[in-house]
mmCIF file of C-alpha atoms in Angstrom:
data_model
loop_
_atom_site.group_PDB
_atom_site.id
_atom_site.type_symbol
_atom_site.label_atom_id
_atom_site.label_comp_id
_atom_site.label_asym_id
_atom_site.label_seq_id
_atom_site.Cartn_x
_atom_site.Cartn_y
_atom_site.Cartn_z
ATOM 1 C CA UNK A 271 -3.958 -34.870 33.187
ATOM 2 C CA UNK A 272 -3.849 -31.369 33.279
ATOM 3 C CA UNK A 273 -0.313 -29.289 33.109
ATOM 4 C CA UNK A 274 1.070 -27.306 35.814
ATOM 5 C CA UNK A 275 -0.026 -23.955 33.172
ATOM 6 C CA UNK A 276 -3.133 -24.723 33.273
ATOM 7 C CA UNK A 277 -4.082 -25.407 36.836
ATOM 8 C CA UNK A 278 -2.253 -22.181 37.427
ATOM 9 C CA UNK A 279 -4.492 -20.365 35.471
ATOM 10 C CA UNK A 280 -7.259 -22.250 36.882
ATOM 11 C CA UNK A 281 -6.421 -21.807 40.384
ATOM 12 C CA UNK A 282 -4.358 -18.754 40.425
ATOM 13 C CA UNK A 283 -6.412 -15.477 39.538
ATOM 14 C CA UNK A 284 -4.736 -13.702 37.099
ATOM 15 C CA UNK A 285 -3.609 -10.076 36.752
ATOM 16 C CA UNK A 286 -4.335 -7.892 34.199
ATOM 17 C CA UNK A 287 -2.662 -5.309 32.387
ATOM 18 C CA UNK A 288 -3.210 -2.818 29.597
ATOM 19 C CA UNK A 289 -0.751 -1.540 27.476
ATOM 20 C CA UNK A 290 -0.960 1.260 25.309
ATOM 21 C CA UNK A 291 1.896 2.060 22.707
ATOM 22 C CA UNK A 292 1.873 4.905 19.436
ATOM 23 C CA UNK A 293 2.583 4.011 16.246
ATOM 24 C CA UNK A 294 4.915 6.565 14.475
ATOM 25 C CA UNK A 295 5.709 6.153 10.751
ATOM 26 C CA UNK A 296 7.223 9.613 9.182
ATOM 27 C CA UNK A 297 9.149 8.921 5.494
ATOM 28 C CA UNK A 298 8.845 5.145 5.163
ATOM 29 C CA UNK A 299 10.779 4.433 9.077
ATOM 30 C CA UNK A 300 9.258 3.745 12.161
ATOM 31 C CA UNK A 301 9.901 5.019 15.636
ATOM 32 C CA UNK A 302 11.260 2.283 17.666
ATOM 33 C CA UNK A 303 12.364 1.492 21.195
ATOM 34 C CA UNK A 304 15.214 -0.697 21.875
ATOM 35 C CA UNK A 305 14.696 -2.795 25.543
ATOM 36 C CA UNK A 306 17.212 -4.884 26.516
ATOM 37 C CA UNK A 307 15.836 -7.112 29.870
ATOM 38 C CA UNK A 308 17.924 -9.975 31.638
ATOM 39 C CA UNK A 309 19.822 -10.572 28.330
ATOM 40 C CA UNK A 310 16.778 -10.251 25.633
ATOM 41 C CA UNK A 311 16.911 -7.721 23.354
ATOM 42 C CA UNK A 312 13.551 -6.436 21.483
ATOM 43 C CA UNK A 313 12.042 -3.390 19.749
ATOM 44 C CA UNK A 314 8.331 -1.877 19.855
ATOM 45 C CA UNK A 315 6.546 1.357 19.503
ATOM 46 C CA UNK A 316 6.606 3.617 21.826
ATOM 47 C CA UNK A 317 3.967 3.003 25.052
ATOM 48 C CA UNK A 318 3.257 1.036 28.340
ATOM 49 C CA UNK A 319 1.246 0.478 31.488
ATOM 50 C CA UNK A 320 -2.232 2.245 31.839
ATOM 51 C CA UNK A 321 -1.811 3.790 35.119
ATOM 52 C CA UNK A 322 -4.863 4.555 36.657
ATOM 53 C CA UNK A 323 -3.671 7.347 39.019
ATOM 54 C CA UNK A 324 -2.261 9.193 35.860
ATOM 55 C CA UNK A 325 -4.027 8.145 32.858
ATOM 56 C CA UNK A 326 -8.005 8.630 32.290
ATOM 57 C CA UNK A 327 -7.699 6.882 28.954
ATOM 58 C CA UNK A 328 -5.776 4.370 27.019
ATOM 59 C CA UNK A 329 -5.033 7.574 25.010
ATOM 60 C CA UNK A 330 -3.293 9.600 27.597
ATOM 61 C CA UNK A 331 -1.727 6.538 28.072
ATOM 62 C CA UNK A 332 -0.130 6.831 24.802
ATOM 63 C CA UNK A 333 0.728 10.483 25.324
ATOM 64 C CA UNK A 334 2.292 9.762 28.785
ATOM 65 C CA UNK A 335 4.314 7.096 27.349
ATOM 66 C CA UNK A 336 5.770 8.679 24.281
ATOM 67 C CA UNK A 337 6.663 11.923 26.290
ATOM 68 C CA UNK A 338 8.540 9.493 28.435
ATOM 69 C CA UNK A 339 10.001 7.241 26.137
ATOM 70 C CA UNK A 340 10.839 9.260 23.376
ATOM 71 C CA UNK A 341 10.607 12.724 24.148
ATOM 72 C CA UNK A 342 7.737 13.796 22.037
ATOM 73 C CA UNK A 343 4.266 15.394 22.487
ATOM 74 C CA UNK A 344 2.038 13.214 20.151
ATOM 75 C CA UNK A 345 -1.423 13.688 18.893
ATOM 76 C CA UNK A 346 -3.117 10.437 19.050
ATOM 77 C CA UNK A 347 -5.446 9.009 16.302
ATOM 78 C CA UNK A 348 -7.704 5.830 15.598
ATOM 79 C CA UNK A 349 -7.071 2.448 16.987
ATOM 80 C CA UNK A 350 -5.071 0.417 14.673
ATOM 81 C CA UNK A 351 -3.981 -2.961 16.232
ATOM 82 C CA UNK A 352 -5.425 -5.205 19.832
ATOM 83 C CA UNK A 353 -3.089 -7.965 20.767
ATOM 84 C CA UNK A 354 -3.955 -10.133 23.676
ATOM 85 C CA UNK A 355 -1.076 -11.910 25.501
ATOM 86 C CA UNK A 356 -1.007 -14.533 27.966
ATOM 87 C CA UNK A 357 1.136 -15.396 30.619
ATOM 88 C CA UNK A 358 0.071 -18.088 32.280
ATOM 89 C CA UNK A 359 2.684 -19.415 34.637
ATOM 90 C CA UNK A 360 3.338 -16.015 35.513
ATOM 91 C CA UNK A 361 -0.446 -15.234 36.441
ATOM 92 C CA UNK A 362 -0.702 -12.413 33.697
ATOM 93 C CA UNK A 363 -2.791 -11.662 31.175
ATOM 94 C CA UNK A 364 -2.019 -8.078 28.976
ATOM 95 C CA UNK A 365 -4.297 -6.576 26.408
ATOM 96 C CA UNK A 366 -2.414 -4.495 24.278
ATOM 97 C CA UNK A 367 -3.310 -1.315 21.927
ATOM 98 C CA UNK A 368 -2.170 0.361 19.073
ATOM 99 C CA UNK A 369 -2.836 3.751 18.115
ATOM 100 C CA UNK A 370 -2.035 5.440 14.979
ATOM 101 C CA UNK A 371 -0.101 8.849 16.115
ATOM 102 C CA UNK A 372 -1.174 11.535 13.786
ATOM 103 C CA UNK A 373 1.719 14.401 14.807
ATOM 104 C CA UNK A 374 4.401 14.901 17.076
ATOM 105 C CA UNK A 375 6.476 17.756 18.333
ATOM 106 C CA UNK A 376 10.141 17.518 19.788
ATOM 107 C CA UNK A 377 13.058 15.929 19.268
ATOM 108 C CA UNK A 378 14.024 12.180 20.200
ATOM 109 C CA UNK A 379 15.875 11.436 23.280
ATOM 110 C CA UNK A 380 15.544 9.455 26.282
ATOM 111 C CA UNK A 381 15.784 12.345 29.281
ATOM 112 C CA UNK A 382 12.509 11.793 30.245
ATOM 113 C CA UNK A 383 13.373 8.247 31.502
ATOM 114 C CA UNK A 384 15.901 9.839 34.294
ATOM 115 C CA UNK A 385 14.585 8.955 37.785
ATOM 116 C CA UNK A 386 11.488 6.863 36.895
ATOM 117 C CA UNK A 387 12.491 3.381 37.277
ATOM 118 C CA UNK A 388 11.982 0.486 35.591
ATOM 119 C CA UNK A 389 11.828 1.629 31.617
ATOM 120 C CA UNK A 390 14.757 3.500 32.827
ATOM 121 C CA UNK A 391 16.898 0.951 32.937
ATOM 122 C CA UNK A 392 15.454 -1.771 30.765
ATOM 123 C CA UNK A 393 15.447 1.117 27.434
ATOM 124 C CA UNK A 394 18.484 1.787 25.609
ATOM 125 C CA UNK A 395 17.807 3.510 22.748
ATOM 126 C CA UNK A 396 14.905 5.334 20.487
ATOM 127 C CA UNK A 397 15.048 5.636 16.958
ATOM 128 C CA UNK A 398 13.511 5.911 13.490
ATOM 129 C CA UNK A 399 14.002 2.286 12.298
ATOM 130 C CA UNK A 400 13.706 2.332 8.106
ATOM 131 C CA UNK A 401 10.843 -0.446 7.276
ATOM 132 C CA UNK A 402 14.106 -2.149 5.255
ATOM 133 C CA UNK A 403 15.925 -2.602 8.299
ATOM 134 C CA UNK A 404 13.380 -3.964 10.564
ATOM 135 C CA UNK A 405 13.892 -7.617 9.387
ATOM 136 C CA UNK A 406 17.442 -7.129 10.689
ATOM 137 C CA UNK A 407 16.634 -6.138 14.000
ATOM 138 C CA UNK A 408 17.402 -9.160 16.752
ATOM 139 C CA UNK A 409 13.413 -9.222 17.857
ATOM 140 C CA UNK A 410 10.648 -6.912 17.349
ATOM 141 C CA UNK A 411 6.862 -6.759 17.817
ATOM 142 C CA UNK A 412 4.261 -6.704 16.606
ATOM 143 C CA UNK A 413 5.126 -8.995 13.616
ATOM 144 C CA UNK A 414 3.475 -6.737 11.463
ATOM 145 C CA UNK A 415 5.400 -4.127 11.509
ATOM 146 C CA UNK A 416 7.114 -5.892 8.860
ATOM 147 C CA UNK A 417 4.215 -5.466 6.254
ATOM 148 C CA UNK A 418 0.530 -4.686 7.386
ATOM 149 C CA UNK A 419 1.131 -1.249 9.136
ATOM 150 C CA UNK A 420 2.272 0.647 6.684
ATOM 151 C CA UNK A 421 -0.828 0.056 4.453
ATOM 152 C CA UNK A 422 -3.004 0.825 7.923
ATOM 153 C CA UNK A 423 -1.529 3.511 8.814
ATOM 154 C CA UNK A 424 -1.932 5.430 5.347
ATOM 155 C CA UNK A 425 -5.852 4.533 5.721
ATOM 156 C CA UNK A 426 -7.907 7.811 6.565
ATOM 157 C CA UNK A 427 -9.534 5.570 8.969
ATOM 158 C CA UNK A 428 -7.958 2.089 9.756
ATOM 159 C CA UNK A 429 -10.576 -0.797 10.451
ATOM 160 C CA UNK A 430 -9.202 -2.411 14.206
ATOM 161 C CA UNK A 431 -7.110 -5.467 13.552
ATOM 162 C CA UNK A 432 -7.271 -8.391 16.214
ATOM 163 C CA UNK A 433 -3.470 -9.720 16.498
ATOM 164 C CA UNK A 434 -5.019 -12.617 18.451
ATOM 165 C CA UNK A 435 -4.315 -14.432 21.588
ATOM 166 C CA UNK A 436 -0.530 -14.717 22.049
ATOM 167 C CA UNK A 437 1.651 -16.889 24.683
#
């Protein structure tokens, strides 16, 4: 007997999204945003949506995002991380990317946001997260922000990691 999941997925075709996000590290913290949505709270790096009316790349997708999001003008280096995550009784499927950022200019804040919608009200707060404080923090992703990036990001050139198929 199949389950209502998977004859959606069967039946339903799904959509797709890519995200893009920059990975910041500068002195052993992190640069983190803080979303709070219908009563979850998480942090992640810095990114979103490929838009395809702005964006030609996943890249500028990065840039776009941490301009917005954080306030900085990144430069954006190698591929780090691909997570794939599923959705299925919501008729999603989202392939994530991780890019090292190599340098920034700026300072935090969140004025970008004003008047754009969505992230605009769902993001509360940026900030350099030390890498002892992220076990502390209520929800965060990717898990391995925890231990594996900080290694990766100090390679000259980080081999892609596959986070796998999440639901």
């Amino acid at each position: 007997m199949e389950t209502g999941e998977a004859r959606l997925a069967m039946t339903s075709p799904l959509q797709h999204r890519i995200r893009a996000a920059g990975l910041l590290v500068s002195n052993d913290e992190i640069l983190l945003v803080r979303h709070a949505v219908a009563g979850d709270e998480y942090w992640i790096p810095p990114g979103g949506g490929f838009e395809s009316d702005k964006d030609e790349s996943t890249r500028d997708t990065v840039r776009r995002e941490c301009r917005e999001e954080t306030g900085l003008a990144v430069e954006v280096g190698p591929l780090v991380y691909v997570r794939e995550f599923a959705e299925p009784l919501a008729g999603r499927f989202h392939m994530e990317l991780f890019y090292r950022v190599d340098a920034w200019d700026g300072r935090v804040n969140l004025d970008n946001l004003r008047g754009l919608g969505g992230d605009e009200f769902d993001i509360r707060e940026v900030a350099w997260v030390p890498r002892r404080e992220l076990p502390r923090l209520p929800s965060y992703y990717p898990a391995e922000l925890l231990d594996d990036v900080w290694e990766r990001l100090a390679e000259a050139q980080p081999l892609i990691r596959h986070l796998g198929l999440q639901r």
